Coordinates of N, CA and C in Angstrom, one line a residue:
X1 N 166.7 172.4 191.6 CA 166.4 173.8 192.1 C 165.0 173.9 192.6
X2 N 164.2 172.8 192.9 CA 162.7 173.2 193.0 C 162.8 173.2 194.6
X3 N 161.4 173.8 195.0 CA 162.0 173.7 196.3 C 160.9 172.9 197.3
X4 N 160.2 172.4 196.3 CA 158.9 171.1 197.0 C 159.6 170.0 196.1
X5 N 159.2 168.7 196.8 CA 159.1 167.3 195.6 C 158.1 166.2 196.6
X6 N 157.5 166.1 195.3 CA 155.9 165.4 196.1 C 156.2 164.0 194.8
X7 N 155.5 163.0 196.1 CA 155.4 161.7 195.2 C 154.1 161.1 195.3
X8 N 153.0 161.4 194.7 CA 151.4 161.1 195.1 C 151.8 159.7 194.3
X9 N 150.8 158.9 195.1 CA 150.4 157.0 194.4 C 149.2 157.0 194.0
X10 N 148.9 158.0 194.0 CA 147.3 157.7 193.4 C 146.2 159.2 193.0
X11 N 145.3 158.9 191.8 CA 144.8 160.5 191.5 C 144.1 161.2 192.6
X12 N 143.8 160.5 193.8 CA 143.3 161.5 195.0 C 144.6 162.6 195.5
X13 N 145.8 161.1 195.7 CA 146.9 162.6 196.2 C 147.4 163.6 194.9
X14 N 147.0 163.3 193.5 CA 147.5 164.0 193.2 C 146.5 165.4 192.5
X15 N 145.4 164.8 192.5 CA 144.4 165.8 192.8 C 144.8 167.0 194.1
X16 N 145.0 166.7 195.4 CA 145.3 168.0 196.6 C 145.9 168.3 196.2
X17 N 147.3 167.9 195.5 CA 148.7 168.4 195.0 C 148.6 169.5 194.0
X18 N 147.6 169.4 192.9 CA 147.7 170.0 191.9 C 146.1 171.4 192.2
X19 N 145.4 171.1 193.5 CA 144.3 171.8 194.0 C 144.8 173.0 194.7
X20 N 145.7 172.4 195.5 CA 146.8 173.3 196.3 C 147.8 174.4 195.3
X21 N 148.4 173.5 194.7 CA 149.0 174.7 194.1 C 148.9 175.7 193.1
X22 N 147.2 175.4 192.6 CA 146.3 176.3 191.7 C 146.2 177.5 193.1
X23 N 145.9 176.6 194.0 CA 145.2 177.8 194.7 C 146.5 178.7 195.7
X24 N 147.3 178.2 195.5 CA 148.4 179.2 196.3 C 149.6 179.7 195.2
X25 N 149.3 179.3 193.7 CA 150.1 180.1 192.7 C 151.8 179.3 192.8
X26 N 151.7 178.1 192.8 CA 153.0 177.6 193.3 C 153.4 177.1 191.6
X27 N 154.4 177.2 190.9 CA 154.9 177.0 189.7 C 154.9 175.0 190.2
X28 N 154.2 174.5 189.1 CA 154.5 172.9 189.1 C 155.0 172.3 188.0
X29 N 156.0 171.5 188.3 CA 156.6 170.6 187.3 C 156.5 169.3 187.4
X30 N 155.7 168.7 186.1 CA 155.6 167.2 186.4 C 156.9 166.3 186.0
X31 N 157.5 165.3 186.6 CA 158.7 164.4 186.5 C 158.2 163.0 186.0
X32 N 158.7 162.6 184.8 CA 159.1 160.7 185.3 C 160.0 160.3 184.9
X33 N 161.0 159.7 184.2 CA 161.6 159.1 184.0 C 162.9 159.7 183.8
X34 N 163.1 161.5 183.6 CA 163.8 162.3 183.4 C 164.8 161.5 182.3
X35 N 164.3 161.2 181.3 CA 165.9 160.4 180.1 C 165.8 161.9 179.1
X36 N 164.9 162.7 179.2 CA 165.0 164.0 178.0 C 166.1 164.6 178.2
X37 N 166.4 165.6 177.3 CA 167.8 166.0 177.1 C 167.4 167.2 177.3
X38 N 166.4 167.9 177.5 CA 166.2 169.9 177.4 C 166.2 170.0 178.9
X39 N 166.2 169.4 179.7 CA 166.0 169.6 181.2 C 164.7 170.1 181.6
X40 N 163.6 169.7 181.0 CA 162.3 169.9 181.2 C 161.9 169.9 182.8
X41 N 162.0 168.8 183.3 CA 162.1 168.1 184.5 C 163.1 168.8 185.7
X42 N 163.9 169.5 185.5 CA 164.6 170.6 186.6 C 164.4 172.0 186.4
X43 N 163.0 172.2 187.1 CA 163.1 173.3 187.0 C 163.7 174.5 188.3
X44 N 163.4 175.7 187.8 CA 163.9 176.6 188.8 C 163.2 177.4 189.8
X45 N 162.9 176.6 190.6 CA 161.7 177.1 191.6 C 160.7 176.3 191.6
X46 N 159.4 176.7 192.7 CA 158.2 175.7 193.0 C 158.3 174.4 192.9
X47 N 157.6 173.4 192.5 CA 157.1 172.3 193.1 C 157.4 170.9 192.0
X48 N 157.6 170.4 192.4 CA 158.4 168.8 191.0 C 157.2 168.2 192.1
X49 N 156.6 167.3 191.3 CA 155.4 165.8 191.3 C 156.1 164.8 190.3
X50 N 157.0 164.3 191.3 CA 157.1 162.7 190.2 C 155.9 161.5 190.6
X51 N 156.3 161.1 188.8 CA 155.0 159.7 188.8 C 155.4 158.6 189.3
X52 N 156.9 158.5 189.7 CA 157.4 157.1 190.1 C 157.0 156.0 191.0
X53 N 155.9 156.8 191.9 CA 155.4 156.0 192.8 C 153.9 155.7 192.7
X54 N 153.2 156.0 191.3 CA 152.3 155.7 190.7 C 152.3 154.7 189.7
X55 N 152.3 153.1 190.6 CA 152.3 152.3 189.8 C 151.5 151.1 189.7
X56 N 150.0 151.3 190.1 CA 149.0 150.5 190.7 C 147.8 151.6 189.9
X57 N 146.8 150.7 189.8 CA 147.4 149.1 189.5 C 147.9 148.3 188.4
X58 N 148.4 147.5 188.5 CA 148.9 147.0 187.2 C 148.6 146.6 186.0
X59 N 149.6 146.8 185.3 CA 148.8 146.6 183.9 C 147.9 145.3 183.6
X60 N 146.6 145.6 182.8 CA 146.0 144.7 182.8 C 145.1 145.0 181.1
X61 N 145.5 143.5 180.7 CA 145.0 143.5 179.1 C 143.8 143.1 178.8
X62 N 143.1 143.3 177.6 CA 142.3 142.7 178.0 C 142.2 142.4 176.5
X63 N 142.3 141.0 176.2 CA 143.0 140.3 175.2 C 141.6 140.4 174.2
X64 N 140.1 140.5 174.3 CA 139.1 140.9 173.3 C 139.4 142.1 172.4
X65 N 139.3 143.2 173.0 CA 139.5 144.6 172.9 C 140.9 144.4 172.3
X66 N 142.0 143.8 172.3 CA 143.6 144.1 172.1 C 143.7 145.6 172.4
X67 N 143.5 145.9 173.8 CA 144.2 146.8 174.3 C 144.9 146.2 176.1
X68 N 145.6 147.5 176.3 CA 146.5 147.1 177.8 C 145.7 148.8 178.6
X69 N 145.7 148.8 179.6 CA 145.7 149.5 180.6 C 146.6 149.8 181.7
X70 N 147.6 150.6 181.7 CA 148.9 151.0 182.6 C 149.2 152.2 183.3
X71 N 149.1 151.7 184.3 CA 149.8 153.2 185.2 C 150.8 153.6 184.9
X72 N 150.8 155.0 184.9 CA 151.8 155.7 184.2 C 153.2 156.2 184.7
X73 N 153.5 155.7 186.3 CA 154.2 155.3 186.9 C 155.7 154.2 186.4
X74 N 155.3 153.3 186.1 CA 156.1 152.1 185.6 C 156.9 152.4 184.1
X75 N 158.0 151.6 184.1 CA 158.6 152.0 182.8 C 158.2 151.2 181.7
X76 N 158.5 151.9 180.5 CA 157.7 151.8 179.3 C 158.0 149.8 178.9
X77 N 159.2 149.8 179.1 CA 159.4 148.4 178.7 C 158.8 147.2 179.6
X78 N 158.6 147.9 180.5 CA 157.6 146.8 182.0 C 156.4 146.3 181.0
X79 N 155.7 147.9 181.0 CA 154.8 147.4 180.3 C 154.6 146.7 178.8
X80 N 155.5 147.0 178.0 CA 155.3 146.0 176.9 C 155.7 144.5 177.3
X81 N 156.4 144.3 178.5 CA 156.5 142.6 178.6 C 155.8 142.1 179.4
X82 N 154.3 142.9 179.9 CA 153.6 142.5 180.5 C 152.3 142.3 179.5
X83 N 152.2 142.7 178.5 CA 151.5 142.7 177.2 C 152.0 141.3 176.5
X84 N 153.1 140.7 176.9 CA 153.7 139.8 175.8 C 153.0 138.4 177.0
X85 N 154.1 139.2 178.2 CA 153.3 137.9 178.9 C 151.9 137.7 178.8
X86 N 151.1 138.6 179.2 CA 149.7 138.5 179.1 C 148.8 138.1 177.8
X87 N 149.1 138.1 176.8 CA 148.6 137.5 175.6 C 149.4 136.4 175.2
X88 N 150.4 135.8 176.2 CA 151.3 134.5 175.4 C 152.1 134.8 174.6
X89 N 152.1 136.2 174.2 CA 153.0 136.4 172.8 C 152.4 136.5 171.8
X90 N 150.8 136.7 171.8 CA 150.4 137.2 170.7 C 150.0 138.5 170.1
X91 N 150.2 139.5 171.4 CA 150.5 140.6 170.9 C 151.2 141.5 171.5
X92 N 151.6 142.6 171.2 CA 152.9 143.5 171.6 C 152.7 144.9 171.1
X93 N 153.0 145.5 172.0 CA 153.4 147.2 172.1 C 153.9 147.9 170.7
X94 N 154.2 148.0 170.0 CA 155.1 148.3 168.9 C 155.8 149.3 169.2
X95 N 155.9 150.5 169.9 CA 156.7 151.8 170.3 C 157.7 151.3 171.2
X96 N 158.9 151.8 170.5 CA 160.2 150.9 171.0 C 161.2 152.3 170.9
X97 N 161.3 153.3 171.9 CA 162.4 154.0 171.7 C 163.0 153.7 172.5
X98 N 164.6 154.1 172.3 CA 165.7 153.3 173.0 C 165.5 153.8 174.2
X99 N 164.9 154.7 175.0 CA 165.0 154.6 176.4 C 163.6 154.4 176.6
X100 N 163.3 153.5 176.3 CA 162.3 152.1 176.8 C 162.0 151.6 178.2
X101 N 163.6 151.5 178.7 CA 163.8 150.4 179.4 C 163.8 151.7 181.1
X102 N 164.4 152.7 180.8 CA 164.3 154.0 181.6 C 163.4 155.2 181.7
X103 N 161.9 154.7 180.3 CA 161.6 156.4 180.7 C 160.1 155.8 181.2
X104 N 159.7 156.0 181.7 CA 157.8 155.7 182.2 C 156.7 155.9 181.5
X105 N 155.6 155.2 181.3 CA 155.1 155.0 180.4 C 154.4 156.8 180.4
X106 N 153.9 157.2 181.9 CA 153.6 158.6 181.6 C 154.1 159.6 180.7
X107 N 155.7 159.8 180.7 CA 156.5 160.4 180.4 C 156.6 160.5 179.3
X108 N 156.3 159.2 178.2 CA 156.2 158.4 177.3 C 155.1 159.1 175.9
X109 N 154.1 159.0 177.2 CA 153.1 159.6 176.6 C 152.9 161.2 176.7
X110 N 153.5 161.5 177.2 CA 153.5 163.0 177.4 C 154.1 163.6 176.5
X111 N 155.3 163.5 176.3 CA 156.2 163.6 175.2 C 156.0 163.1 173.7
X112 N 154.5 162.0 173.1 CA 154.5 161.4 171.9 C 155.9 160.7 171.9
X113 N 156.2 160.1 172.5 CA 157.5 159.2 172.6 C 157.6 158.7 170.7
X114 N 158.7 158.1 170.7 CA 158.6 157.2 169.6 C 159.8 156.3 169.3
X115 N 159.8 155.2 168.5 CA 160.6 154.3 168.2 C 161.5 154.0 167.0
X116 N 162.0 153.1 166.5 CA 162.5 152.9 165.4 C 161.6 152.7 164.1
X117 N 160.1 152.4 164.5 CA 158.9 152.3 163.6 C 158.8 153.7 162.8
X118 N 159.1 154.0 161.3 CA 158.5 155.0 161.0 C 157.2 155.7 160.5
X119 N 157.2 156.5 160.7 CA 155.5 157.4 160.9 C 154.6 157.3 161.8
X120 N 153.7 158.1 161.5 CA 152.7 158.1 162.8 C 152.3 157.0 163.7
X121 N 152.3 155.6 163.2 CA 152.6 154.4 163.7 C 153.7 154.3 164.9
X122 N 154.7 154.7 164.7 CA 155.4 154.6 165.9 C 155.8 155.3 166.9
X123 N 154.6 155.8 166.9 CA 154.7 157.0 168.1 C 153.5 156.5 169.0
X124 N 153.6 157.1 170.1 CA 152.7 156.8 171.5 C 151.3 157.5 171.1
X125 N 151.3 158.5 170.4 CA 150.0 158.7 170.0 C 149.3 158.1 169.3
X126 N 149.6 157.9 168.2 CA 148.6 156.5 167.0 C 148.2 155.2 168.2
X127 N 148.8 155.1 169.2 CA 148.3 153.6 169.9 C 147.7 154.2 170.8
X128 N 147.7 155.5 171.6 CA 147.1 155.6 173.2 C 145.4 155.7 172.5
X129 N 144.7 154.7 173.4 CA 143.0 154.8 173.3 C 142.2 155.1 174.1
X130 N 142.6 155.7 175.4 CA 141.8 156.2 176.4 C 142.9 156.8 177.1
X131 N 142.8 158.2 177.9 CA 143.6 158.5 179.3 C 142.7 159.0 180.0
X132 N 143.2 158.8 181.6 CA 142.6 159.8 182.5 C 143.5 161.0 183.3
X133 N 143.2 161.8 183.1 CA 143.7 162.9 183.2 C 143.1 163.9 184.4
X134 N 144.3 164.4 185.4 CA 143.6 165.6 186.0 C 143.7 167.1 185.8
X135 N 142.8 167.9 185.6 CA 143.2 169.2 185.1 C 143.7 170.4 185.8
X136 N 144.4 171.4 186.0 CA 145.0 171.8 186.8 C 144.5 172.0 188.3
X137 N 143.1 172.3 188.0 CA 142.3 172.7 189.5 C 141.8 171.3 189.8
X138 N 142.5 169.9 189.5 CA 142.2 168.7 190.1 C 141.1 168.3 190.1
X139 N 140.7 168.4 188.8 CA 139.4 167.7 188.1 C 139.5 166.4 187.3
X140 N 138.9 165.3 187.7 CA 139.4 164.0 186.8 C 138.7 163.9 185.7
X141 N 139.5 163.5 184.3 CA 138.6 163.7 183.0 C 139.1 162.5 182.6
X142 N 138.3 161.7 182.5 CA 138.6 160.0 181.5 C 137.9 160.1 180.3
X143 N 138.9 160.1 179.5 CA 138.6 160.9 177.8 C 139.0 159.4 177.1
X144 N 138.0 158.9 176.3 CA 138.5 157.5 175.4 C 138.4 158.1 174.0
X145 N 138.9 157.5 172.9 CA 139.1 158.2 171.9 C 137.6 158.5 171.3
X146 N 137.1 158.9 170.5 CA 135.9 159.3 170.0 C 134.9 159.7 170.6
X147 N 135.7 160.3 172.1 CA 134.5 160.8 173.5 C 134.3 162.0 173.5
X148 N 135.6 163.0 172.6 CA 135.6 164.2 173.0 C 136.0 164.7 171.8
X149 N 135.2 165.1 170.6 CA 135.8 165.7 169.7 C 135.2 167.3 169.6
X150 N 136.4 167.8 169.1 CA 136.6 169.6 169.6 C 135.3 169.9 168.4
X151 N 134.7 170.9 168.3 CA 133.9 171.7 167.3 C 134.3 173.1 167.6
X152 N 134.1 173.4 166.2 CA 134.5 174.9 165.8 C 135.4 175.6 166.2
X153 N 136.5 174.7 167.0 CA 137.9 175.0 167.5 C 137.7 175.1 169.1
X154 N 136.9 174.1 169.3 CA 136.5 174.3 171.3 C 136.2 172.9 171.4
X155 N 136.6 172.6 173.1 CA 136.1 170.9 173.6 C 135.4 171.6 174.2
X156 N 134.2 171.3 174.8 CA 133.5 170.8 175.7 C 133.3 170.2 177.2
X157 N 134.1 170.2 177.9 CA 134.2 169.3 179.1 C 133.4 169.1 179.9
X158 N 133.0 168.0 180.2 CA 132.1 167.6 181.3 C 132.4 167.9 182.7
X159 N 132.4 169.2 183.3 CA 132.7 169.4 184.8 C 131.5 169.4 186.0
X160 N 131.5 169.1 187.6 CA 130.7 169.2 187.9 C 129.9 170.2 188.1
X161 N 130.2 171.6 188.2 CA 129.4 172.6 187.8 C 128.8 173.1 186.5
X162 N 129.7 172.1 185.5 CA 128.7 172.3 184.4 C 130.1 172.2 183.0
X163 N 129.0 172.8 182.0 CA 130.4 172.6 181.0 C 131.6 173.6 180.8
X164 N 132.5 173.2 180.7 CA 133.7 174.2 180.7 C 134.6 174.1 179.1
X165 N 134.5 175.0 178.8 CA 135.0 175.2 177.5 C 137.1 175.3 177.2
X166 N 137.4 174.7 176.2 CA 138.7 174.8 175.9 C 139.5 174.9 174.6
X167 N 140.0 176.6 174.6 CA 139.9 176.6 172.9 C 141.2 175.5 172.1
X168 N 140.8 174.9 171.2 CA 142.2 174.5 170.7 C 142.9 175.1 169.6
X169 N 144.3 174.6 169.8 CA 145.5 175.4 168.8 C 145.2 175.0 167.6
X170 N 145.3 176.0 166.5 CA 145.2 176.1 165.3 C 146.1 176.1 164.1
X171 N 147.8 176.5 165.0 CA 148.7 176.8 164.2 C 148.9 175.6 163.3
X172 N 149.7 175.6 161.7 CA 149.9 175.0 160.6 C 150.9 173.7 161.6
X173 N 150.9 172.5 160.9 CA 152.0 171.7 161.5 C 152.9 171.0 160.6
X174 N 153.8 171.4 160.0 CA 154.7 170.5 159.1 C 154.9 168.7 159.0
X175 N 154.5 168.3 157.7 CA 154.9 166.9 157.6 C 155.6 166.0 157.8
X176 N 156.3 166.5 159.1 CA 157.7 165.7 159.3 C 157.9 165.3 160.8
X177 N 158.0 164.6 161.5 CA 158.4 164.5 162.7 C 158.9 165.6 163.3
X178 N 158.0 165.9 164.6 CA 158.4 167.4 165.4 C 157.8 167.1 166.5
X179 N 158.6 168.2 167.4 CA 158.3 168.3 168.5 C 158.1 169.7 168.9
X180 N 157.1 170.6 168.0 CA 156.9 171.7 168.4 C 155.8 172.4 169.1
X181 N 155.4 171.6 170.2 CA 154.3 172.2 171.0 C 152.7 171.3 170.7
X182 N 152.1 172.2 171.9 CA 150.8 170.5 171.9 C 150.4 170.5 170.2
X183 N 149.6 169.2 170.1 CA 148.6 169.3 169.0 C 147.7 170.1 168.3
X184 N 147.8 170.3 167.1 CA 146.9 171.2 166.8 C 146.8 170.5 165.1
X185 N 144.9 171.6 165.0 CA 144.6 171.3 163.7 C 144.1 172.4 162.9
X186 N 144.5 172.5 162.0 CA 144.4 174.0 161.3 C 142.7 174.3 161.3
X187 N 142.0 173.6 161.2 CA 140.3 173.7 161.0 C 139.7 173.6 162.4
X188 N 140.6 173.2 163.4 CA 140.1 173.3 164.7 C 138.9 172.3 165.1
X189 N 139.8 171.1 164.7 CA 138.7 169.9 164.9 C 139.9 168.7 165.4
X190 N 139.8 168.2 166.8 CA 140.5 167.5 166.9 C 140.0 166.7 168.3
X191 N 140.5 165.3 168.0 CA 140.5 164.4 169.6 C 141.2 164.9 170.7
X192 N 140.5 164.8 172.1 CA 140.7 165.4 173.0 C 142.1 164.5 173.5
X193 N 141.9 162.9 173.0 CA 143.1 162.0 173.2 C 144.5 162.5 172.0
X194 N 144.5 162.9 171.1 CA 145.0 163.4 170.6 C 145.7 164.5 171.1
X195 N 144.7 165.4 171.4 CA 145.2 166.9 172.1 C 146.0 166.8 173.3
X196 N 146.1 165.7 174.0 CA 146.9 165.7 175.6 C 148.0 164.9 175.4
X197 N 148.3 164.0 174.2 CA 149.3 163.1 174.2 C 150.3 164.1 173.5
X198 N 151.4 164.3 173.7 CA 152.9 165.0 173.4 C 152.0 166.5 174.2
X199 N 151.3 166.6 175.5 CA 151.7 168.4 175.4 C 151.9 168.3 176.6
X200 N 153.0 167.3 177.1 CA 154.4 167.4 177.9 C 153.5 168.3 179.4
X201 N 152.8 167.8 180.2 CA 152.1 168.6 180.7 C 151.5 169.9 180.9
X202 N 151.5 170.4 180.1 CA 150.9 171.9 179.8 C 149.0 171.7 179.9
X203 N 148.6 171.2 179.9 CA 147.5 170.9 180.2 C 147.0 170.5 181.6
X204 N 147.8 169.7 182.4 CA 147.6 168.7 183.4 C 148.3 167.6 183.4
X205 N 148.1 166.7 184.4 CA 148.2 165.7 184.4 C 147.9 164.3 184.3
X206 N 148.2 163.4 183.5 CA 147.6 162.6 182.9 C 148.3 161.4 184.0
X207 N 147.3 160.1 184.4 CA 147.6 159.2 185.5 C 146.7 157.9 185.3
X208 N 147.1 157.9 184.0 CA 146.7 155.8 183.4 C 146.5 156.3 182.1
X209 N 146.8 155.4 181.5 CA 146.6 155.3 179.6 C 145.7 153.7 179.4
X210 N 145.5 153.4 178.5 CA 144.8 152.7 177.7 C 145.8 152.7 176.4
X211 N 146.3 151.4 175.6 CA 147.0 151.3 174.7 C 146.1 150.3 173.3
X212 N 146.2 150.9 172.1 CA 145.5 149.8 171.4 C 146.9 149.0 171.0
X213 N 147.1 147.5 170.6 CA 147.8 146.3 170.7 C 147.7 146.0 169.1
X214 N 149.0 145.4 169.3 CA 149.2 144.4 167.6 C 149.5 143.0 167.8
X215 N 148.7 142.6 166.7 CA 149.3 141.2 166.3 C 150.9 141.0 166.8
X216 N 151.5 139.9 167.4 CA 152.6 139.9 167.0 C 153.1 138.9 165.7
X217 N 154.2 139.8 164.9 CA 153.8 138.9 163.4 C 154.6 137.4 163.8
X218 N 154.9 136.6 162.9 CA 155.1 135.5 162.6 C 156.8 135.5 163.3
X219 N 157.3 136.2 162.5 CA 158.8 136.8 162.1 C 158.8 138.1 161.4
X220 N 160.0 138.5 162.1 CA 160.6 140.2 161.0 C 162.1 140.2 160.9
X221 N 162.3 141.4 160.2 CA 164.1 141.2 160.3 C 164.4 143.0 160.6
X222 N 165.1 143.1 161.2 CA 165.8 144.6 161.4 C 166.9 144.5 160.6
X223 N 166.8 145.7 159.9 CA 168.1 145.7 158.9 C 168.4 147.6 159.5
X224 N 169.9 148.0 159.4 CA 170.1 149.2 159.7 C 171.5 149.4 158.7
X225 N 170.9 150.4 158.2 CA 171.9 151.2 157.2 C 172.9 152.2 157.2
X226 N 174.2 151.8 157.1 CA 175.4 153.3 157.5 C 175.3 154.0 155.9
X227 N 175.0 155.2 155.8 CA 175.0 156.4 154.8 C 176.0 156.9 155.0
X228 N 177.1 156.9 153.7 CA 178.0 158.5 153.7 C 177.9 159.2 153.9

């Protein structure tokens, strides 16, 4: 039902895209891999921006650091077998949800994706170590983890007219796997990498991640259990 669909390849075009329709009030929905089940991704009216054609440049690891760098374009499983290839097999992605093989790494991370690993571990947030992000009025922010930590319940942001403030959310969060809205911390102290990973674009848009990497072990075994 939207009634634009833009495919930017890169943060310039998707900077005009997202400058433009700050400035003409146009409703934007960001797309990638569409595998969610709420219909996030069809909206009713204004403007859909899929990431599908944002796929350059390629993932590239850099085997000191054990992290990968990926456009957020490509699907999530590309990039874990480009992490396998690229270290020989010595290290690997660990976030393995079943649509892996269909949902894009953006998407991925937008959503805190997650896998058959349980706890905070196997989610896209505990691994993502840097994003770059554009903010609604198409401002580029490359946020690495321990770049941007909130005080007194506010970030900071480095803009070119100067600094620009952003309050963050405070509400309580239950100790259980959820999906109830961006990050937040009751004391109002939190990573800026933290704060943008699962808030499903409500912030902006985010266009390359940074992943931190594991050992891959020796051997493991998957075992799965049918419950009464």
């Amino acid at each position: 039902n939207a009634e634009i669909l833009c495919y930017p390849r890169n943060d310039n075009e998707c900077s005009v895209i997202l400058t433009y329709c700050r400035g003409a009030k146009i409703p934007l929905t960001i797309a990638a891999g569409r595998t969610n089940l709420n219909g996030s991704a069809t909206p009713n009216g204004g403007m859909v921006i899929s990431i599908e054609k944002m796929t350059l440049p390629e993932p590239k690891l850099n085997l000191n650091a054990r992290c990968i760098s990926s456009p957020v374009g490509i699907y999530l499983e590309d990039m874990r077998n480009a992490t396998l290839q690229q270290s020989h097999n010595r290290l690997h992605f660990p976030v393995d949800p079943t649509s892996r093989r269909e949902a894009m790494v953006g998407g991925a991370v937008s959503c805190n994706a997650s896998g058959f690993v349980p706890g905070p571990a196997g989610a896209m947030r505990y691994w993502t170590e840097a994003l770059d992000f554009l903010t609604p009025d198409g401002y580029k922010i490359t946020c690495k983890r321990g770049h941007y930590i909130s005080n007194n319940g506010e970030f900071i942001l480095d803009y070119p007219d100067g600094p620009v403030t952003w309050k963050v959310l405070t509400y309580p969060r239950p100790d259980i796997k959820n999906a109830s809205g961006p990050y937040s911390d009751e004391n109002g102290t939190l990573d800026l990498v933290d704060y943008l990973v699962g808030s499903e674009g409500i912030f902006g848009l985010i266009t390359s991640a940074t992943f931190r990497l594991k050992e891959m072990p020796d051997e493991y075994l998957n075992l799965f259990f049918t419950l009464p």
